[in-house]
């Protein structure tokens, strides 16, 4: 994961950052593993992105039920994961959500192809692909 973190920093560094430039993160098996452990290098990438003034956008395929939203927000808080926007969307509509949001996605980080649409650069946690 440290290698992916380094590539992520490479993709978002050394460029002029516009006010609506954003980095998008998935939650499950991206920021937080399914066993509940944090993915520390990717959380560090999130904090680096925030420090560079990128907007932090989290889009998850977790169902948008009230108790689930509350649990998700609490979990992100407990892991010290800040965000500017959190969206709940089915995997197949994540790209549509990105297109409708007022952000320019410079980097998307996730474990599924549906996490990695509509972005200049991508980091795929599941196979370590990046571009």
CSV table of N, CA and C in Angstrom, one decimal:
chain,number,residue,atom,x,y,z
A,1,UNK,N,0.8,-1.2,0.0
A,1,UNK,CA,0.0,0.0,0.0
A,1,UNK,C,0.9,1.3,0.0
A,2,UNK,N,2.1,1.2,0.6
A,2,UNK,CA,2.9,2.4,0.6
A,2,UNK,C,3.3,2.8,-0.8
A,3,UNK,N,3.4,1.8,-1.7
A,3,UNK,CA,3.7,2.2,-3.1
A,3,UNK,C,2.5,2.9,-3.8
A,4,UNK,N,1.3,2.4,-3.5
A,4,UNK,CA,0.1,3.1,-4.1
A,4,UNK,C,0.0,4.5,-3.5
A,5,UNK,N,0.3,4.7,-2.2
A,5,UNK,CA,0.3,6.0,-1.5
A,5,UNK,C,1.3,6.9,-2.3
A,6,UNK,N,2.5,6.4,-2.5
A,6,UNK,CA,3.5,7.2,-3.2
A,6,UNK,C,3.0,7.6,-4.6
A,7,UNK,N,2.4,6.7,-5.3
A,7,UNK,CA,1.9,7.1,-6.7
A,7,UNK,C,0.7,8.1,-6.5
A,8,UNK,N,-0.1,7.9,-5.5
A,8,UNK,CA,-1.2,8.9,-5.4
A,8,UNK,C,-0.6,10.3,-5.1
A,9,UNK,N,0.4,10.4,-4.3
A,9,UNK,CA,1.0,11.7,-4.0
A,9,UNK,C,1.6,12.3,-5.3
A,10,UNK,N,2.2,11.4,-6.0
A,10,UNK,CA,2.8,11.8,-7.3
A,10,UNK,C,1.8,12.4,-8.2
A,11,UNK,N,0.6,11.8,-8.3
A,11,UNK,CA,-0.4,12.2,-9.3
A,11,UNK,C,-1.0,13.6,-8.8
A,12,UNK,N,-1.1,13.9,-7.5
A,12,UNK,CA,-1.8,15.1,-7.1
A,12,UNK,C,-0.8,16.2,-6.8
A,13,UNK,N,0.5,15.9,-6.8
A,13,UNK,CA,1.5,17.0,-6.5
A,13,UNK,C,1.9,17.7,-7.8
A,14,UNK,N,2.6,18.8,-7.6
A,14,UNK,CA,3.2,19.6,-8.6
A,14,UNK,C,2.2,20.0,-9.7
A,15,UNK,N,1.0,20.5,-9.3
A,15,UNK,CA,0.0,21.0,-10.2
A,15,UNK,C,-0.7,22.1,-9.5
A,16,UNK,N,-1.2,23.0,-10.3
A,16,UNK,CA,-2.0,24.1,-9.7
A,16,UNK,C,-3.4,23.5,-9.3
A,17,UNK,N,-3.7,23.7,-8.0
A,17,UNK,CA,-5.0,23.1,-7.5
A,17,UNK,C,-6.1,24.2,-7.6
A,18,UNK,N,-7.1,23.8,-8.3
A,18,UNK,CA,-8.3,24.7,-8.4
A,18,UNK,C,-9.2,24.5,-7.2
A,19,UNK,N,-10.1,25.4,-6.9
A,19,UNK,CA,-11.0,25.3,-5.7
A,19,UNK,C,-11.9,24.1,-5.7
A,20,UNK,N,-12.2,23.6,-6.9
A,20,UNK,CA,-13.1,22.4,-7.0
A,20,UNK,C,-12.4,21.1,-7.3
A,21,UNK,N,-11.1,21.1,-7.2
A,21,UNK,CA,-10.3,19.9,-7.5
A,21,UNK,C,-10.5,18.9,-6.3
A,22,UNK,N,-10.7,17.7,-6.5
A,22,UNK,CA,-11.0,16.7,-5.5
A,22,UNK,C,-10.3,15.4,-5.6
A,23,UNK,N,-10.2,14.7,-4.5
A,23,UNK,CA,-9.7,13.3,-4.5
A,23,UNK,C,-10.9,12.5,-3.9
A,24,UNK,N,-11.2,11.4,-4.6
A,24,UNK,CA,-12.4,10.6,-4.1
A,24,UNK,C,-11.8,9.3,-3.5
A,25,UNK,N,-12.4,8.9,-2.4
A,25,UNK,CA,-12.1,7.6,-1.8
A,25,UNK,C,-13.3,6.8,-1.6
A,26,UNK,N,-13.2,5.5,-1.8
A,26,UNK,CA,-14.2,4.5,-1.4
A,26,UNK,C,-13.9,4.2,0.1
A,27,UNK,N,-14.8,3.5,0.8
A,27,UNK,CA,-14.6,3.2,2.2
A,27,UNK,C,-14.1,1.7,2.3
A,28,UNK,N,-15.0,0.8,2.0
A,28,UNK,CA,-14.8,-0.6,2.3
A,28,UNK,C,-13.7,-1.2,1.4
A,29,UNK,N,-12.7,-1.8,2.1
A,29,UNK,CA,-11.5,-2.4,1.4
A,29,UNK,C,-10.7,-1.3,0.7
A,30,UNK,N,-10.9,-0.1,1.1
A,30,UNK,CA,-10.0,1.0,0.6
A,30,UNK,C,-9.5,1.8,1.7
A,31,UNK,N,-10.4,2.6,2.4
A,31,UNK,CA,-9.9,3.3,3.6
A,31,UNK,C,-9.9,2.4,4.9
A,32,UNK,N,-10.9,1.5,4.9
A,32,UNK,CA,-11.1,0.6,6.0
A,32,UNK,C,-11.3,-0.9,5.4
A,33,UNK,N,-10.5,-1.8,5.9
A,33,UNK,CA,-10.6,-3.2,5.4
A,33,UNK,C,-11.9,-3.8,6.0
A,34,UNK,N,-12.3,-4.8,5.4
A,34,UNK,CA,-13.6,-5.5,5.9
A,34,UNK,C,-13.5,-6.1,7.3
A,35,UNK,N,-12.2,-6.3,7.7
A,35,UNK,CA,-12.0,-6.8,9.1
A,35,UNK,C,-12.0,-5.7,10.1
A,36,UNK,N,-12.3,-4.4,9.6
A,36,UNK,CA,-12.4,-3.3,10.5
A,36,UNK,C,-11.0,-2.6,10.8
A,37,UNK,N,-10.0,-3.1,10.2
A,37,UNK,CA,-8.7,-2.4,10.4
A,37,UNK,C,-8.5,-1.3,9.4
A,38,UNK,N,-7.9,-0.2,9.8
A,38,UNK,CA,-7.7,1.0,8.9
A,38,UNK,C,-6.6,0.6,7.9
A,39,UNK,N,-6.8,1.2,6.7
A,39,UNK,CA,-5.7,1.1,5.7
A,39,UNK,C,-4.9,2.3,5.8
A,40,UNK,N,-3.9,2.3,6.7
A,40,UNK,CA,-3.1,3.4,7.1
A,40,UNK,C,-2.5,4.2,6.0
A,41,UNK,N,-1.8,3.5,5.0
A,41,UNK,CA,-1.2,4.3,4.0
A,41,UNK,C,-2.2,5.1,3.1
A,42,UNK,N,-3.4,4.5,2.9
A,42,UNK,CA,-4.4,5.2,2.1
A,42,UNK,C,-5.1,6.4,3.0
A,43,UNK,N,-5.2,6.2,4.3
A,43,UNK,CA,-5.7,7.2,5.1
A,43,UNK,C,-4.7,8.4,5.2
A,44,UNK,N,-3.4,8.0,5.2
A,44,UNK,CA,-2.3,9.0,5.1
A,44,UNK,C,-2.4,9.8,3.8
A,45,UNK,N,-2.7,9.1,2.7
A,45,UNK,CA,-2.9,9.8,1.4
A,45,UNK,C,-4.0,10.7,1.4
A,46,UNK,N,-5.1,10.4,2.1
A,46,UNK,CA,-6.2,11.3,2.3
A,46,UNK,C,-5.8,12.5,3.0
A,47,UNK,N,-5.1,12.4,4.1
A,47,UNK,CA,-4.6,13.5,4.8
A,47,UNK,C,-3.6,14.4,4.0
A,48,UNK,N,-2.8,13.8,3.3
A,48,UNK,CA,-1.9,14.5,2.4
A,48,UNK,C,-2.7,15.3,1.4
A,49,UNK,N,-3.7,14.7,0.8
A,49,UNK,CA,-4.5,15.4,-0.2
A,49,UNK,C,-5.2,16.6,0.5
A,50,UNK,N,-5.7,16.4,1.6
A,50,UNK,CA,-6.4,17.5,2.4
A,50,UNK,C,-5.4,18.6,2.6
A,51,UNK,N,-4.2,18.3,3.0
A,51,UNK,CA,-3.2,19.3,3.3
A,51,UNK,C,-2.8,20.1,2.1
A,52,UNK,N,-3.0,19.5,0.9
A,52,UNK,CA,-2.7,20.2,-0.4
A,52,UNK,C,-3.9,21.0,-0.8
A,53,UNK,N,-5.0,21.0,-0.1
A,53,UNK,CA,-6.2,21.8,-0.3
A,53,UNK,C,-7.2,21.1,-1.3
A,54,UNK,N,-7.0,19.8,-1.6
A,54,UNK,CA,-8.0,19.1,-2.4
A,54,UNK,C,-9.2,18.9,-1.5
A,55,UNK,N,-10.4,18.9,-2.2
A,55,UNK,CA,-11.6,18.5,-1.5
A,55,UNK,C,-11.6,17.0,-1.4
A,56,UNK,N,-12.0,16.5,-0.2
A,56,UNK,CA,-12.0,15.1,0.0
A,56,UNK,C,-13.5,14.6,-0.1
A,57,UNK,N,-13.7,13.7,-1.1
A,57,UNK,CA,-15.0,13.2,-1.4
A,57,UNK,C,-15.0,11.7,-1.1
A,58,UNK,N,-15.9,11.2,-0.3
A,58,UNK,CA,-16.1,9.8,-0.1
A,58,UNK,C,-17.4,9.4,-0.7
A,59,UNK,N,-17.3,8.4,-1.6
A,59,UNK,CA,-18.5,7.8,-2.2
A,59,UNK,C,-18.4,6.3,-1.9
A,60,UNK,N,-19.5,5.8,-1.2
A,60,UNK,CA,-19.5,4.4,-0.8
A,60,UNK,C,-20.8,3.7,-1.3
A,61,UNK,N,-20.7,2.4,-1.5
A,61,UNK,CA,-21.8,1.6,-1.9
A,61,UNK,C,-22.6,1.1,-0.7
A,62,UNK,N,-22.3,1.5,0.5
A,62,UNK,CA,-23.1,1.1,1.6
A,62,UNK,C,-24.5,1.6,1.4
A,63,UNK,N,-25.5,0.8,1.8
A,63,UNK,CA,-26.9,1.3,1.6
A,63,UNK,C,-27.2,2.5,2.4
A,64,UNK,N,-27.9,3.5,1.8
A,64,UNK,CA,-28.2,4.8,2.5
A,64,UNK,C,-29.4,4.7,3.5
A,65,UNK,N,-29.3,3.7,4.4
A,65,UNK,CA,-30.3,3.6,5.5
A,65,UNK,C,-29.8,4.5,6.7
A,66,UNK,N,-30.8,5.0,7.4
A,66,UNK,CA,-30.4,6.0,8.5
A,66,UNK,C,-29.4,5.4,9.4
A,67,UNK,N,-29.6,4.2,9.9
A,67,UNK,CA,-28.7,3.6,10.9
A,67,UNK,C,-27.3,3.3,10.3
A,68,UNK,N,-27.3,3.0,9.0
A,68,UNK,CA,-26.1,2.7,8.3
A,68,UNK,C,-25.3,4.0,8.1
A,69,UNK,N,-26.0,5.1,7.7
A,69,UNK,CA,-25.3,6.4,7.6
A,69,UNK,C,-24.7,6.8,8.9
A,70,UNK,N,-25.5,6.7,10.0
A,70,UNK,CA,-24.9,7.1,11.3
A,70,UNK,C,-23.7,6.3,11.6
A,71,UNK,N,-23.8,4.9,11.4
A,71,UNK,CA,-22.6,4.1,11.7
A,71,UNK,C,-21.4,4.4,10.9
A,72,UNK,N,-21.7,4.7,9.6
A,72,UNK,CA,-20.6,5.1,8.7
A,72,UNK,C,-19.9,6.4,9.2
A,73,UNK,N,-20.7,7.4,9.5
A,73,UNK,CA,-20.1,8.7,9.9
A,73,UNK,C,-19.3,8.5,11.2
A,74,UNK,N,-19.9,7.7,12.1
A,74,UNK,CA,-19.2,7.4,13.4
A,74,UNK,C,-17.9,6.7,13.1
A,75,UNK,N,-17.9,5.7,12.3
A,75,UNK,CA,-16.7,5.0,12.0
A,75,UNK,C,-15.6,5.9,11.4
A,76,UNK,N,-16.0,6.7,10.4
A,76,UNK,CA,-15.0,7.6,9.8
A,76,UNK,C,-14.4,8.6,10.9
A,77,UNK,N,-15.3,9.1,11.8
A,77,UNK,CA,-14.8,9.9,12.9
A,77,UNK,C,-13.8,9.2,13.8
A,78,UNK,N,-14.2,7.9,14.1
A,78,UNK,CA,-13.3,7.2,15.0
A,78,UNK,C,-11.9,6.9,14.4
A,79,UNK,N,-11.8,6.8,13.1
A,79,UNK,CA,-10.6,6.6,12.4
A,79,UNK,C,-9.9,7.9,12.0
A,80,UNK,N,-10.5,9.0,12.4
A,80,UNK,CA,-9.9,10.3,12.0
A,80,UNK,C,-9.9,10.6,10.5
A,81,UNK,N,-10.9,10.2,9.9
A,81,UNK,CA,-11.0,10.4,8.4
A,81,UNK,C,-12.0,11.5,8.1
A,82,UNK,N,-11.4,12.7,7.8
A,82,UNK,CA,-12.3,13.8,7.4
A,82,UNK,C,-12.7,13.8,6.0
A,83,UNK,N,-13.8,14.5,5.7
A,83,UNK,CA,-14.3,14.6,4.3
A,83,UNK,C,-15.0,15.9,4.1
A,84,UNK,N,-15.1,16.3,2.9
A,84,UNK,CA,-15.9,17.5,2.5
A,84,UNK,C,-17.3,17.1,2.1
A,85,UNK,N,-17.4,15.9,1.6
A,85,UNK,CA,-18.7,15.4,1.1
A,85,UNK,C,-18.7,13.9,1.2
A,86,UNK,N,-19.8,13.3,1.7
A,86,UNK,CA,-19.9,11.8,1.6
A,86,UNK,C,-21.2,11.5,0.9
A,87,UNK,N,-21.1,10.6,-0.1
A,87,UNK,CA,-22.2,10.1,-0.8
A,87,UNK,C,-22.4,8.6,-0.7
A,88,UNK,N,-23.7,8.2,-0.7
A,88,UNK,CA,-24.1,6.8,-0.7
A,88,UNK,C,-24.7,6.5,-2.0
A,89,UNK,N,-24.1,5.6,-2.7
A,89,UNK,CA,-24.6,5.3,-4.1
A,89,UNK,C,-24.3,3.8,-4.4
A,90,UNK,N,-25.2,3.2,-5.2
A,90,UNK,CA,-24.9,1.9,-5.7
A,90,UNK,C,-23.6,1.9,-6.5
A,91,UNK,N,-23.0,0.7,-6.6
A,91,UNK,CA,-21.7,0.7,-7.4
A,91,UNK,C,-21.9,1.2,-8.8
A,92,UNK,N,-23.0,0.8,-9.4
A,92,UNK,CA,-23.2,1.2,-10.8
A,92,UNK,C,-23.5,2.7,-11.0
A,93,UNK,N,-23.9,3.4,-10.0
A,93,UNK,CA,-24.2,4.8,-10.1
A,93,UNK,C,-23.2,5.8,-9.5
A,94,UNK,N,-22.1,5.2,-9.1
A,94,UNK,CA,-21.0,6.1,-8.5
A,94,UNK,C,-20.5,7.1,-9.6
A,95,UNK,N,-20.3,6.7,-10.8
A,95,UNK,CA,-19.9,7.6,-11.9
A,95,UNK,C,-20.9,8.7,-12.1
A,96,UNK,N,-22.2,8.3,-12.1
A,96,UNK,CA,-23.2,9.3,-12.3
A,96,UNK,C,-23.2,10.4,-11.2
A,97,UNK,N,-23.0,9.9,-9.9
A,97,UNK,CA,-22.9,10.8,-8.8
A,97,UNK,C,-21.7,11.7,-9.0
A,98,UNK,N,-20.6,11.2,-9.4
A,98,UNK,CA,-19.4,12.0,-9.6
A,98,UNK,C,-19.7,13.1,-10.7
A,99,UNK,N,-20.4,12.7,-11.7
A,99,UNK,CA,-20.7,13.7,-12.8
A,99,UNK,C,-21.6,14.8,-12.3
A,100,UNK,N,-22.5,14.5,-11.4
A,100,UNK,CA,-23.4,15.5,-10.9
A,100,UNK,C,-22.9,16.4,-9.8
A,101,UNK,N,-21.8,16.0,-9.2
A,101,UNK,CA,-21.2,16.8,-8.1
A,101,UNK,C,-20.3,17.9,-8.8
A,102,UNK,N,-20.2,19.0,-8.1
A,102,UNK,CA,-19.4,20.2,-8.6
A,102,UNK,C,-17.9,20.1,-8.5
A,103,UNK,N,-17.4,18.9,-8.6
A,103,UNK,CA,-15.9,18.7,-8.4
A,103,UNK,C,-15.2,18.2,-9.7
A,104,UNK,N,-13.9,18.5,-9.7
A,104,UNK,CA,-13.1,18.0,-10.8
A,104,UNK,C,-12.2,16.9,-10.1
A,105,UNK,N,-12.5,15.6,-10.4
A,105,UNK,CA,-11.8,14.5,-9.7
A,105,UNK,C,-10.5,14.3,-10.4
A,106,UNK,N,-9.4,14.6,-9.6
A,106,UNK,CA,-8.1,14.5,-10.0
A,106,UNK,C,-7.6,13.0,-9.8
A,107,UNK,N,-8.0,12.4,-8.7
A,107,UNK,CA,-7.6,11.1,-8.3
A,107,UNK,C,-8.8,10.4,-7.6
A,108,UNK,N,-9.0,9.1,-8.0
A,108,UNK,CA,-10.0,8.3,-7.4
A,108,UNK,C,-9.3,7.1,-6.9
A,109,UNK,N,-9.7,6.7,-5.6
A,109,UNK,CA,-9.0,5.6,-5.0
A,109,UNK,C,-10.1,4.6,-4.5
A,110,UNK,N,-10.0,3.3,-5.0
A,110,UNK,CA,-11.0,2.3,-4.6
A,110,UNK,C,-10.5,0.9,-5.0
A,111,UNK,N,-11.4,0.0,-4.7
A,111,UNK,CA,-11.0,-1.4,-5.0
A,111,UNK,C,-11.8,-2.0,-6.1
A,112,UNK,N,-12.8,-1.3,-6.6
A,112,UNK,CA,-13.6,-1.8,-7.7
A,112,UNK,C,-13.6,-0.9,-8.9
A,113,UNK,N,-13.7,-1.4,-10.1
A,113,UNK,CA,-13.7,-0.5,-11.3
A,113,UNK,C,-14.7,0.6,-11.2
A,114,UNK,N,-15.9,0.3,-10.6
A,114,UNK,CA,-16.9,1.4,-10.5
A,114,UNK,C,-16.5,2.5,-9.6
A,115,UNK,N,-15.4,2.4,-8.7
A,115,UNK,CA,-14.9,3.4,-7.9
A,115,UNK,C,-14.0,4.4,-8.7
A,116,UNK,N,-13.6,3.9,-9.9
A,116,UNK,CA,-12.5,4.6,-10.6
A,116,UNK,C,-12.9,5.3,-11.8
A,117,UNK,N,-14.1,5.6,-12.0
A,117,UNK,CA,-14.6,6.3,-13.2
A,117,UNK,C,-14.5,7.8,-13.0
A,118,UNK,N,-14.5,8.5,-14.1
A,118,UNK,CA,-14.7,9.9,-14.2
A,118,UNK,C,-13.6,10.7,-13.3
A,119,UNK,N,-12.3,10.3,-13.5
A,119,UNK,CA,-11.2,10.8,-12.8
A,119,UNK,C,-10.0,10.9,-13.7
A,120,UNK,N,-9.1,11.9,-13.5
A,120,UNK,CA,-7.9,12.0,-14.3
A,120,UNK,C,-7.0,10.8,-13.9
A,121,UNK,N,-6.9,10.5,-12.7
A,121,UNK,CA,-5.9,9.4,-12.2
A,121,UNK,C,-6.7,8.4,-11.3
A,122,UNK,N,-6.2,7.2,-11.2
A,122,UNK,CA,-6.8,6.2,-10.4
A,122,UNK,C,-5.8,5.4,-9.7
A,123,UNK,N,-6.2,4.9,-8.5
A,123,UNK,CA,-5.4,3.9,-7.7
A,123,UNK,C,-6.4,2.8,-7.4
A,124,UNK,N,-6.1,1.6,-7.9
A,124,UNK,CA,-6.9,0.4,-7.6
A,124,UNK,C,-6.3,-0.4,-6.5
A,125,UNK,N,-6.9,-0.4,-5.3
A,125,UNK,CA,-6.4,-1.1,-4.2
A,125,UNK,C,-6.3,-2.6,-4.4
A,126,UNK,N,-7.3,-3.1,-5.1
A,126,UNK,CA,-7.4,-4.6,-5.3
A,126,UNK,C,-6.2,-5.2,-6.1
A,127,UNK,N,-5.7,-4.5,-7.1
A,127,UNK,CA,-4.7,-5.1,-8.0
A,127,UNK,C,-3.5,-4.2,-8.1
A,128,UNK,N,-3.5,-3.1,-7.4
A,128,UNK,CA,-2.3,-2.1,-7.4
A,128,UNK,C,-2.1,-1.4,-8.7
A,129,UNK,N,-3.1,-1.4,-9.6
A,129,UNK,CA,-3.1,-0.7,-10.8
A,129,UNK,C,-3.2,0.8,-10.5
A,130,UNK,N,-2.5,1.6,-11.2
A,130,UNK,CA,-2.6,3.1,-11.1
A,130,UNK,C,-2.3,3.7,-12.5
A,131,UNK,N,-2.9,4.8,-12.6
A,131,UNK,CA,-2.7,5.6,-13.9
A,131,UNK,C,-3.0,7.1,-13.7
